[in-house]
Each structure stands twice: as structure tokens, then as C-alpha cells.
């Protein structure tokens, strides 16, 4: 356990440094080159900042919607009156998680006949929902029945037991699922350019279409750096936002 905790601390220190090194390294390399006029239209501070911000916004919107849906739904499905429908809901979430991101995005476009931010967000929500939903249910199931009985024996109502005992003990599991969803969201958001939602995938697509390796390197490495950074934030949340007694 000590070795695992030490390795996690080292990772928390190294990962943001690696992300910053990748981003700064590829940008320094790109801006130091003699870029063509076409390359400068994509590789400039304003365009890169806009694409990065769009990518972050898509990821944040996906995660916010996933948490708003999956945590209450997972809580509800662990209550006695709703457990029978849990396999159906989990099956539907599994279908969304199994489908390829590009297929979901294209299907969303074909169904809505629209493009833009929310058309890029909605399919990724379907993809990223399962980890949080599954872990929320798993977290509640791991709560010892004796603790629930003890709370009830002290005069707590069911909502009080849920809020003061069950939910805090389930939080570490929920955060672990959220971290997985973050990684899925930031990776899948690279494909949002297909429906004009923006993101760093625009740079990758531009570089591929123009056979421009410089733009491809910038788009690819910035995407990797952003994924590392967002995963790092998820690791921080997993480490520090759980109940103090369980850290």
C-alpha cells in the first residue's frame, strides 16, 4: 500500500509537468519554424487558444451533464423500489458506451440535421455515462448494511441515512468513475469538429487534409497534453474530495 501511495504521489507531481512540457515543447518548436501563410492561419496564438478552450468547454459540459444524470439515477436505482429496472438502465448505458464515438456523433447529426456545440456534446454524454452510473451504484452497494441499520437505529430517516452515511461512503467510487468519464470525454471531444463544435480536432483535421505535419504534431500533442492535464485534475479530485476518513 505504501509503495502504491508513493507511486500515486509521484504521478501527481510528474503528470502536470509532462503535460506542460509537451504543450510548451510543441508550441515552441512550431512557432520557431518558418511557417507558410496557410500554416500561420492555424498555428497562431488566437486559433490555438480558441481550439483549446472549445475542447475544455465540450469536456466540461459532458462531465457536468453526466454527473447531473448518472449520480441521481445511480442513487435511485439502488433504492428498494427501483432495483428491478437497474439491469435495463445499465444495459442501455452499456450500448452507449460500446458504440464508437464517431458513429454516435454522425448519428446525432443525421437525426437532428444540425451542427454545433450541443450536437457535439450529446453523443459524448452517451459514451461517458456508464462509468459514473456503474460506479455510483457500486459505491452504494459497498456500504455495509450494519452502518445503515445503525443510522436507522439512532433515529435517522432514510433520506438522512442516504445523505450522511451512504453517499459519503460512495463518493470515492463516484470520483473514480468520474475520472474515467473525464478521459473518455476529452478523447472523444477531438471528433467534435465533425459537427462544427470546434476543439483541438480542428487542428488535426486541418493538418491531415493539407498534408501538413507541423499542424498535425501541434494538434496531436496538444490533445495529449490536455488529456494528461484533465486526468490529473481528476486524480486530484479522487484523492482530496473523498471523505477524510477514507483518504
PDB file of C-alpha atoms in Angstrom:
ATOM      1  CA  UNK A   1       0.000   0.000   0.000  1.00  0.00           C
ATOM      2  CA  UNK A   2       2.832   2.393   0.832  1.00  0.00           C
ATOM      3  CA  UNK A   3       4.539   1.716  -2.491  1.00  0.00           C
ATOM      4  CA  UNK A   4       1.248   2.297  -4.308  1.00  0.00           C
ATOM      5  CA  UNK A   5       0.633   5.553  -2.431  1.00  0.00           C
ATOM      6  CA  UNK A   6       4.193   6.695  -3.191  1.00  0.00           C
ATOM      7  CA  UNK A   7       3.766   5.883  -6.874  1.00  0.00           C
ATOM      8  CA  UNK A   8       0.498   7.862  -6.942  1.00  0.00           C
ATOM      9  CA  UNK A   9       2.181  10.878  -5.301  1.00  0.00           C
ATOM     10  CA  UNK A  10       4.996  10.745  -7.857  1.00  0.00           C
ATOM     11  CA  UNK A  11       2.433  10.558 -10.638  1.00  0.00           C
ATOM     12  CA  UNK A  12       0.586  13.583  -9.276  1.00  0.00           C
ATOM     13  CA  UNK A  13       3.840  15.531  -9.354  1.00  0.00           C
ATOM     14  CA  UNK A  14       5.113  14.319 -12.730  1.00  0.00           C
ATOM     15  CA  UNK A  15       1.914  14.339 -14.799  1.00  0.00           C
ATOM     16  CA  UNK A  16       1.296  18.126 -14.899  1.00  0.00           C
ATOM     17  CA  UNK A  17       4.987  18.708 -15.623  1.00  0.00           C
ATOM     18  CA  UNK A  18       4.814  16.253 -18.512  1.00  0.00           C
ATOM     19  CA  UNK A  19       1.645  17.895 -19.856  1.00  0.00           C
ATOM     20  CA  UNK A  20       3.178  21.375 -19.665  1.00  0.00           C
ATOM     21  CA  UNK A  21       6.423  20.133 -21.257  1.00  0.00           C
ATOM     22  CA  UNK A  22       4.549  18.581 -24.180  1.00  0.00           C
ATOM     23  CA  UNK A  23       2.467  21.692 -24.781  1.00  0.00           C
ATOM     24  CA  UNK A  24       5.330  24.162 -24.436  1.00  0.00           C
ATOM     25  CA  UNK A  25       7.712  21.969 -26.402  1.00  0.00           C
ATOM     26  CA  UNK A  26       5.484  21.507 -29.439  1.00  0.00           C
ATOM     27  CA  UNK A  27       4.380  25.154 -29.456  1.00  0.00           C
ATOM     28  CA  UNK A  28       7.963  26.388 -29.141  1.00  0.00           C
ATOM     29  CA  UNK A  29       9.024  24.081 -31.949  1.00  0.00           C
ATOM     30  CA  UNK A  30       6.141  25.153 -34.200  1.00  0.00           C
ATOM     31  CA  UNK A  31       6.459  28.896 -33.634  1.00  0.00           C
ATOM     32  CA  UNK A  32      10.216  28.773 -34.190  1.00  0.00           C
ATOM     33  CA  UNK A  33       9.756  27.391 -37.712  1.00  0.00           C
ATOM     34  CA  UNK A  34       9.378  29.383 -40.887  1.00  0.00           C
ATOM     35  CA  UNK A  35       5.661  28.796 -41.306  1.00  0.00           C
ATOM     36  CA  UNK A  36       3.800  29.239 -44.546  1.00  0.00           C
ATOM     37  CA  UNK A  37       0.820  31.579 -44.765  1.00  0.00           C
ATOM     38  CA  UNK A  38      -1.521  28.561 -44.676  1.00  0.00           C
ATOM     39  CA  UNK A  39       0.164  27.180 -41.576  1.00  0.00           C
ATOM     40  CA  UNK A  40       0.038  30.547 -39.829  1.00  0.00           C
ATOM     41  CA  UNK A  41      -3.744  30.604 -40.258  1.00  0.00           C
ATOM     42  CA  UNK A  42      -3.960  27.544 -37.993  1.00  0.00           C
ATOM     43  CA  UNK A  43      -0.819  27.822 -35.888  1.00  0.00           C
ATOM     44  CA  UNK A  44      -1.209  31.148 -34.141  1.00  0.00           C
ATOM     45  CA  UNK A  45      -1.923  32.039 -30.532  1.00  0.00           C
ATOM     46  CA  UNK A  46      -5.558  33.036 -31.109  1.00  0.00           C
ATOM     47  CA  UNK A  47      -6.525  29.929 -33.098  1.00  0.00           C
ATOM     48  CA  UNK A  48      -4.794  27.530 -30.703  1.00  0.00           C
ATOM     49  CA  UNK A  49      -6.261  29.215 -27.621  1.00  0.00           C
ATOM     50  CA  UNK A  50      -9.753  29.138 -29.171  1.00  0.00           C
ATOM     51  CA  UNK A  51      -9.493  25.445 -30.108  1.00  0.00           C
ATOM     52  CA  UNK A  52      -8.154  24.524 -26.656  1.00  0.00           C
ATOM     53  CA  UNK A  53     -10.906  26.489 -24.916  1.00  0.00           C
ATOM     54  CA  UNK A  54     -13.580  24.861 -27.085  1.00  0.00           C
ATOM     55  CA  UNK A  55     -12.147  21.449 -26.198  1.00  0.00           C
ATOM     56  CA  UNK A  56     -12.246  22.258 -22.479  1.00  0.00           C
ATOM     57  CA  UNK A  57     -15.819  23.566 -22.746  1.00  0.00           C
ATOM     58  CA  UNK A  58     -17.007  20.423 -24.530  1.00  0.00           C
ATOM     59  CA  UNK A  59     -15.348  18.229 -21.891  1.00  0.00           C
ATOM     60  CA  UNK A  60     -16.736  20.293 -19.012  1.00  0.00           C
ATOM     61  CA  UNK A  61     -20.257  20.266 -20.460  1.00  0.00           C
ATOM     62  CA  UNK A  62     -20.141  16.495 -20.979  1.00  0.00           C
ATOM     63  CA  UNK A  63     -18.935  15.832 -17.435  1.00  0.00           C
ATOM     64  CA  UNK A  64     -21.454  18.222 -15.866  1.00  0.00           C
ATOM     65  CA  UNK A  65     -24.346  16.558 -17.717  1.00  0.00           C
ATOM     66  CA  UNK A  66     -23.050  13.063 -16.916  1.00  0.00           C
ATOM     67  CA  UNK A  67     -22.812  13.847 -13.202  1.00  0.00           C
ATOM     68  CA  UNK A  68     -26.240  15.524 -13.193  1.00  0.00           C
ATOM     69  CA  UNK A  69     -27.786  12.403 -14.770  1.00  0.00           C
ATOM     70  CA  UNK A  70     -25.714   9.474 -13.523  1.00  0.00           C
ATOM     71  CA  UNK A  71     -25.367  10.249  -9.808  1.00  0.00           C
ATOM     72  CA  UNK A  72     -29.114  10.819  -9.097  1.00  0.00           C
ATOM     73  CA  UNK A  73     -30.039   7.940 -11.418  1.00  0.00           C
ATOM     74  CA  UNK A  74     -27.498   5.599  -9.822  1.00  0.00           C
ATOM     75  CA  UNK A  75     -28.792   6.586  -6.392  1.00  0.00           C
ATOM     76  CA  UNK A  76     -32.383   5.943  -7.430  1.00  0.00           C
ATOM     77  CA  UNK A  77     -31.574   2.536  -8.923  1.00  0.00           C
ATOM     78  CA  UNK A  78     -30.122   1.334  -5.605  1.00  0.00           C
ATOM     79  CA  UNK A  79     -33.337   2.136  -3.708  1.00  0.00           C
ATOM     80  CA  UNK A  80     -35.595  -0.861  -2.995  1.00  0.00           C
ATOM     81  CA  UNK A  81     -38.461   0.126  -5.293  1.00  0.00           C
ATOM     82  CA  UNK A  82     -36.271   0.662  -8.369  1.00  0.00           C
ATOM     83  CA  UNK A  83     -33.705  -2.154  -8.268  1.00  0.00           C
ATOM     84  CA  UNK A  84     -35.694  -4.294 -10.697  1.00  0.00           C
ATOM     85  CA  UNK A  85     -35.232  -1.769 -13.523  1.00  0.00           C
ATOM     86  CA  UNK A  86     -31.485  -1.347 -12.888  1.00  0.00           C
ATOM     87  CA  UNK A  87     -30.452  -4.040 -15.454  1.00  0.00           C
ATOM     88  CA  UNK A  88     -32.490  -2.298 -18.156  1.00  0.00           C
ATOM     89  CA  UNK A  89     -30.914   1.115 -17.481  1.00  0.00           C
ATOM     90  CA  UNK A  90     -27.418  -0.350 -17.234  1.00  0.00           C
ATOM     91  CA  UNK A  91     -27.999  -2.239 -20.484  1.00  0.00           C
ATOM     92  CA  UNK A  92     -28.936   0.972 -22.265  1.00  0.00           C
ATOM     93  CA  UNK A  93     -25.861   2.723 -20.812  1.00  0.00           C
ATOM     94  CA  UNK A  94     -23.698  -0.197 -21.956  1.00  0.00           C
ATOM     95  CA  UNK A  95     -24.984   0.217 -25.507  1.00  0.00           C
ATOM     96  CA  UNK A  96     -23.989   3.891 -25.462  1.00  0.00           C
ATOM     97  CA  UNK A  97     -20.554   3.068 -24.062  1.00  0.00           C
ATOM     98  CA  UNK A  98     -19.989   0.289 -26.617  1.00  0.00           C
ATOM     99  CA  UNK A  99     -20.763   2.424 -29.667  1.00  0.00           C
ATOM    100  CA  UNK A 100     -17.797   4.213 -31.304  1.00  0.00           C
ATOM    101  CA  UNK A 101     -17.697   7.938 -30.671  1.00  0.00           C
ATOM    102  CA  UNK A 102     -17.534   8.823 -34.355  1.00  0.00           C
ATOM    103  CA  UNK A 103     -20.621   6.711 -35.053  1.00  0.00           C
ATOM    104  CA  UNK A 104     -22.610   8.374 -32.266  1.00  0.00           C
ATOM    105  CA  UNK A 105     -21.630  11.854 -33.432  1.00  0.00           C
ATOM    106  CA  UNK A 106     -22.594  11.144 -37.025  1.00  0.00           C
ATOM    107  CA  UNK A 107     -25.884   9.536 -35.927  1.00  0.00           C
ATOM    108  CA  UNK A 108     -26.694  12.577 -33.793  1.00  0.00           C
ATOM    109  CA  UNK A 109     -26.100  14.795 -36.815  1.00  0.00           C
ATOM    110  CA  UNK A 110     -28.257  12.606 -39.059  1.00  0.00           C
ATOM    111  CA  UNK A 111     -31.115  12.576 -36.532  1.00  0.00           C
ATOM    112  CA  UNK A 112     -31.043  16.287 -35.679  1.00  0.00           C
ATOM    113  CA  UNK A 113     -29.859  17.631 -39.052  1.00  0.00           C
ATOM    114  CA  UNK A 114     -27.983  20.238 -37.036  1.00  0.00           C
ATOM    115  CA  UNK A 115     -24.406  21.087 -36.151  1.00  0.00           C
ATOM    116  CA  UNK A 116     -22.774  22.993 -33.341  1.00  0.00           C
ATOM    117  CA  UNK A 117     -21.696  22.714 -29.729  1.00  0.00           C
ATOM    118  CA  UNK A 118     -24.566  20.653 -28.299  1.00  0.00           C
ATOM    119  CA  UNK A 119     -24.629  18.249 -31.240  1.00  0.00           C
ATOM    120  CA  UNK A 120     -21.001  17.521 -30.382  1.00  0.00           C
ATOM    121  CA  UNK A 121     -21.703  17.213 -26.651  1.00  0.00           C
ATOM    122  CA  UNK A 122     -24.777  14.943 -26.640  1.00  0.00           C
ATOM    123  CA  UNK A 123     -23.182  11.823 -28.214  1.00  0.00           C
ATOM    124  CA  UNK A 124     -20.188  12.040 -25.877  1.00  0.00           C
ATOM    125  CA  UNK A 125     -22.553  12.153 -22.905  1.00  0.00           C
ATOM    126  CA  UNK A 126     -23.986   8.803 -24.041  1.00  0.00           C
ATOM    127  CA  UNK A 127     -20.444   7.448 -24.312  1.00  0.00           C
ATOM    128  CA  UNK A 128     -19.251   8.725 -20.918  1.00  0.00           C
ATOM    129  CA  UNK A 129     -22.371   7.988 -18.839  1.00  0.00           C
ATOM    130  CA  UNK A 130     -21.687   4.366 -17.919  1.00  0.00           C
ATOM    131  CA  UNK A 131     -18.570   4.732 -15.700  1.00  0.00           C
ATOM    132  CA  UNK A 132     -20.223   7.226 -13.350  1.00  0.00           C
ATOM    133  CA  UNK A 133     -23.555   5.383 -13.316  1.00  0.00           C
ATOM    134  CA  UNK A 134     -21.945   1.991 -12.672  1.00  0.00           C
ATOM    135  CA  UNK A 135     -19.583   3.305 -10.004  1.00  0.00           C
ATOM    136  CA  UNK A 136     -22.352   5.221  -8.244  1.00  0.00           C
ATOM    137  CA  UNK A 137     -24.369   2.026  -7.907  1.00  0.00           C
ATOM    138  CA  UNK A 138     -21.276   0.057  -6.907  1.00  0.00           C
ATOM    139  CA  UNK A 139     -20.428   2.648  -4.251  1.00  0.00           C
ATOM    140  CA  UNK A 140     -23.826   2.350  -2.610  1.00  0.00           C
ATOM    141  CA  UNK A 141     -23.701  -1.443  -2.734  1.00  0.00           C
ATOM    142  CA  UNK A 142     -20.360  -1.418  -0.906  1.00  0.00           C
ATOM    143  CA  UNK A 143     -21.833   0.399   2.109  1.00  0.00           C
ATOM    144  CA  UNK A 144     -22.090  -2.130   4.977  1.00  0.00           C
ATOM    145  CA  UNK A 145     -25.702  -2.887   5.882  1.00  0.00           C
ATOM    146  CA  UNK A 146     -24.715  -2.661   9.550  1.00  0.00           C
ATOM    147  CA  UNK A 147     -23.924   1.054   9.159  1.00  0.00           C
ATOM    148  CA  UNK A 148     -27.295   1.698   7.552  1.00  0.00           C
ATOM    149  CA  UNK A 149     -29.037  -0.219  10.344  1.00  0.00           C
ATOM    150  CA  UNK A 150     -27.062   1.704  12.947  1.00  0.00           C
ATOM    151  CA  UNK A 151     -28.144   5.010  11.430  1.00  0.00           C
ATOM    152  CA  UNK A 152     -31.758   3.920  11.394  1.00  0.00           C
ATOM    153  CA  UNK A 153     -31.395   2.721  14.972  1.00  0.00           C
ATOM    154  CA  UNK A 154     -30.248   6.211  16.010  1.00  0.00           C
ATOM    155  CA  UNK A 155     -33.472   7.681  14.689  1.00  0.00           C
ATOM    156  CA  UNK A 156     -32.261   8.872  11.256  1.00  0.00           C
ATOM    157  CA  UNK A 157     -34.792   8.937   8.435  1.00  0.00           C
ATOM    158  CA  UNK A 158     -33.990   7.167   5.155  1.00  0.00           C
ATOM    159  CA  UNK A 159     -33.008  10.437   3.439  1.00  0.00           C
ATOM    160  CA  UNK A 160     -30.715  11.297   6.374  1.00  0.00           C
ATOM    161  CA  UNK A 161     -29.056   7.864   6.217  1.00  0.00           C
ATOM    162  CA  UNK A 162     -28.593   8.322   2.471  1.00  0.00           C
ATOM    163  CA  UNK A 163     -27.060  11.783   2.787  1.00  0.00           C
ATOM    164  CA  UNK A 164     -24.977  11.333   5.941  1.00  0.00           C
ATOM    165  CA  UNK A 165     -23.847   7.709   5.667  1.00  0.00           C
ATOM    166  CA  UNK A 166     -24.371   6.101   2.265  1.00  0.00           C
ATOM    167  CA  UNK A 167     -23.464   8.959  -0.065  1.00  0.00           C
ATOM    168  CA  UNK A 168     -20.165   9.924   1.677  1.00  0.00           C
ATOM    169  CA  UNK A 169     -19.031   6.295   1.581  1.00  0.00           C
ATOM    170  CA  UNK A 170     -19.949   6.048  -2.104  1.00  0.00           C
ATOM    171  CA  UNK A 171     -18.094   9.243  -3.080  1.00  0.00           C
ATOM    172  CA  UNK A 172     -14.684   7.562  -3.717  1.00  0.00           C
ATOM    173  CA  UNK A 173     -16.319   5.171  -6.185  1.00  0.00           C
ATOM    174  CA  UNK A 174     -18.207   8.019  -7.868  1.00  0.00           C
ATOM    175  CA  UNK A 175     -14.986  10.022  -8.243  1.00  0.00           C
ATOM    176  CA  UNK A 176     -13.189   7.028  -9.758  1.00  0.00           C
ATOM    177  CA  UNK A 177     -15.961   6.720 -12.339  1.00  0.00           C
ATOM    178  CA  UNK A 178     -15.846  10.459 -12.955  1.00  0.00           C
ATOM    179  CA  UNK A 179     -12.133  10.275 -13.677  1.00  0.00           C
ATOM    180  CA  UNK A 180     -12.771   7.592 -16.299  1.00  0.00           C
ATOM    181  CA  UNK A 181     -15.528   9.710 -17.839  1.00  0.00           C
ATOM    182  CA  UNK A 182     -13.189  12.710 -17.975  1.00  0.00           C
ATOM    183  CA  UNK A 183     -10.645  10.744 -20.003  1.00  0.00           C
ATOM    184  CA  UNK A 184     -13.359   9.430 -22.340  1.00  0.00           C
ATOM    185  CA  UNK A 185     -14.798  12.921 -22.794  1.00  0.00           C
ATOM    186  CA  UNK A 186     -11.527  14.690 -23.554  1.00  0.00           C
ATOM    187  CA  UNK A 187     -10.524  11.993 -26.040  1.00  0.00           C
ATOM    188  CA  UNK A 188     -13.885  11.851 -27.803  1.00  0.00           C
ATOM    189  CA  UNK A 189     -14.121  15.654 -27.948  1.00  0.00           C
ATOM    190  CA  UNK A 190     -11.367  15.504 -30.569  1.00  0.00           C
ATOM    191  CA  UNK A 191     -14.030  14.277 -33.014  1.00  0.00           C
ATOM    192  CA  UNK A 192     -16.449  17.142 -32.322  1.00  0.00           C
ATOM    193  CA  UNK A 193     -15.036  19.076 -35.273  1.00  0.00           C
ATOM    194  CA  UNK A 194     -17.141  16.755 -37.465  1.00  0.00           C
ATOM    195  CA  UNK A 195     -20.256  18.686 -36.419  1.00  0.00           C
ATOM    196  CA  UNK A 196     -18.611  22.112 -36.248  1.00  0.00           C
ATOM    197  CA  UNK A 197     -18.344  22.040 -32.447  1.00  0.00           C
ATOM    198  CA  UNK A 198     -14.669  23.010 -32.507  1.00  0.00           C
ATOM    199  CA  UNK A 199     -11.907  21.626 -30.332  1.00  0.00           C
ATOM    200  CA  UNK A 200      -8.347  20.546 -30.988  1.00  0.00           C
ATOM    201  CA  UNK A 201      -9.579  18.052 -33.557  1.00  0.00           C
ATOM    202  CA  UNK A 202      -9.855  21.015 -35.935  1.00  0.00           C
ATOM    203  CA  UNK A 203      -6.049  21.293 -35.984  1.00  0.00           C
ATOM    204  CA  UNK A 204      -5.633  17.562 -36.560  1.00  0.00           C
ATOM    205  CA  UNK A 205      -8.203  17.576 -39.356  1.00  0.00           C
ATOM    206  CA  UNK A 206      -6.621  20.624 -40.992  1.00  0.00           C
ATOM    207  CA  UNK A 207      -3.156  19.095 -40.834  1.00  0.00           C
ATOM    208  CA  UNK A 208      -4.376  15.805 -42.297  1.00  0.00           C
ATOM    209  CA  UNK A 209      -6.285  17.409 -45.179  1.00  0.00           C
ATOM    210  CA  UNK A 210      -3.382  19.682 -46.101  1.00  0.00           C
ATOM    211  CA  UNK A 211      -0.712  17.002 -45.520  1.00  0.00           C
ATOM    212  CA  UNK A 212       0.795  19.462 -43.040  1.00  0.00           C
ATOM    213  CA  UNK A 213       2.829  17.540 -40.461  1.00  0.00           C
ATOM    214  CA  UNK A 214       3.540  20.639 -38.364  1.00  0.00           C
ATOM    215  CA  UNK A 215      -0.153  21.302 -37.738  1.00  0.00           C
ATOM    216  CA  UNK A 216      -0.698  17.585 -37.158  1.00  0.00           C
ATOM    217  CA  UNK A 217       2.022  17.482 -34.498  1.00  0.00           C
ATOM    218  CA  UNK A 218       0.640  20.570 -32.787  1.00  0.00           C
ATOM    219  CA  UNK A 219      -2.937  19.260 -32.733  1.00  0.00           C
ATOM    220  CA  UNK A 220      -1.974  15.749 -31.632  1.00  0.00           C
ATOM    221  CA  UNK A 221       0.442  16.712 -28.865  1.00  0.00           C
ATOM    222  CA  UNK A 222      -1.794  19.465 -27.508  1.00  0.00           C
ATOM    223  CA  UNK A 223      -4.622  16.925 -27.316  1.00  0.00           C
ATOM    224  CA  UNK A 224      -2.369  14.513 -25.414  1.00  0.00           C
ATOM    225  CA  UNK A 225      -1.203  17.304 -23.097  1.00  0.00           C
ATOM    226  CA  UNK A 226      -4.779  18.393 -22.382  1.00  0.00           C
ATOM    227  CA  UNK A 227      -5.842  14.792 -21.711  1.00  0.00           C
ATOM    228  CA  UNK A 228      -2.967  14.371 -19.240  1.00  0.00           C
ATOM    229  CA  UNK A 229      -3.854  17.627 -17.519  1.00  0.00           C
ATOM    230  CA  UNK A 230      -7.559  16.837 -17.209  1.00  0.00           C
ATOM    231  CA  UNK A 231      -6.784  13.332 -15.955  1.00  0.00           C
ATOM    232  CA  UNK A 232      -4.509  14.971 -13.372  1.00  0.00           C
ATOM    233  CA  UNK A 233      -7.382  17.152 -12.162  1.00  0.00           C
ATOM    234  CA  UNK A 234      -9.497  14.008 -11.917  1.00  0.00           C
ATOM    235  CA  UNK A 235      -6.776  12.314  -9.860  1.00  0.00           C
ATOM    236  CA  UNK A 236      -6.628  15.328  -7.522  1.00  0.00           C
ATOM    237  CA  UNK A 237     -10.401  15.192  -7.056  1.00  0.00           C
ATOM    238  CA  UNK A 238     -10.243  11.458  -6.397  1.00  0.00           C
ATOM    239  CA  UNK A 239      -7.514  11.967  -3.818  1.00  0.00           C
ATOM    240  CA  UNK A 240      -8.744  15.030  -1.945  1.00  0.00           C
ATOM    241  CA  UNK A 241     -12.538  15.278  -2.326  1.00  0.00           C
ATOM    242  CA  UNK A 242     -13.485  11.975  -0.731  1.00  0.00           C
ATOM    243  CA  UNK A 243     -14.368  11.605   2.977  1.00  0.00           C
ATOM    244  CA  UNK A 244     -11.352  12.432   5.139  1.00  0.00           C
ATOM    245  CA  UNK A 245     -11.527   9.129   6.970  1.00  0.00           C
ATOM    246  CA  UNK A 246     -11.215   7.179   3.712  1.00  0.00           C
ATOM    247  CA  UNK A 247      -8.297   9.062   2.153  1.00  0.00           C
TER     248      UNK A 247
END
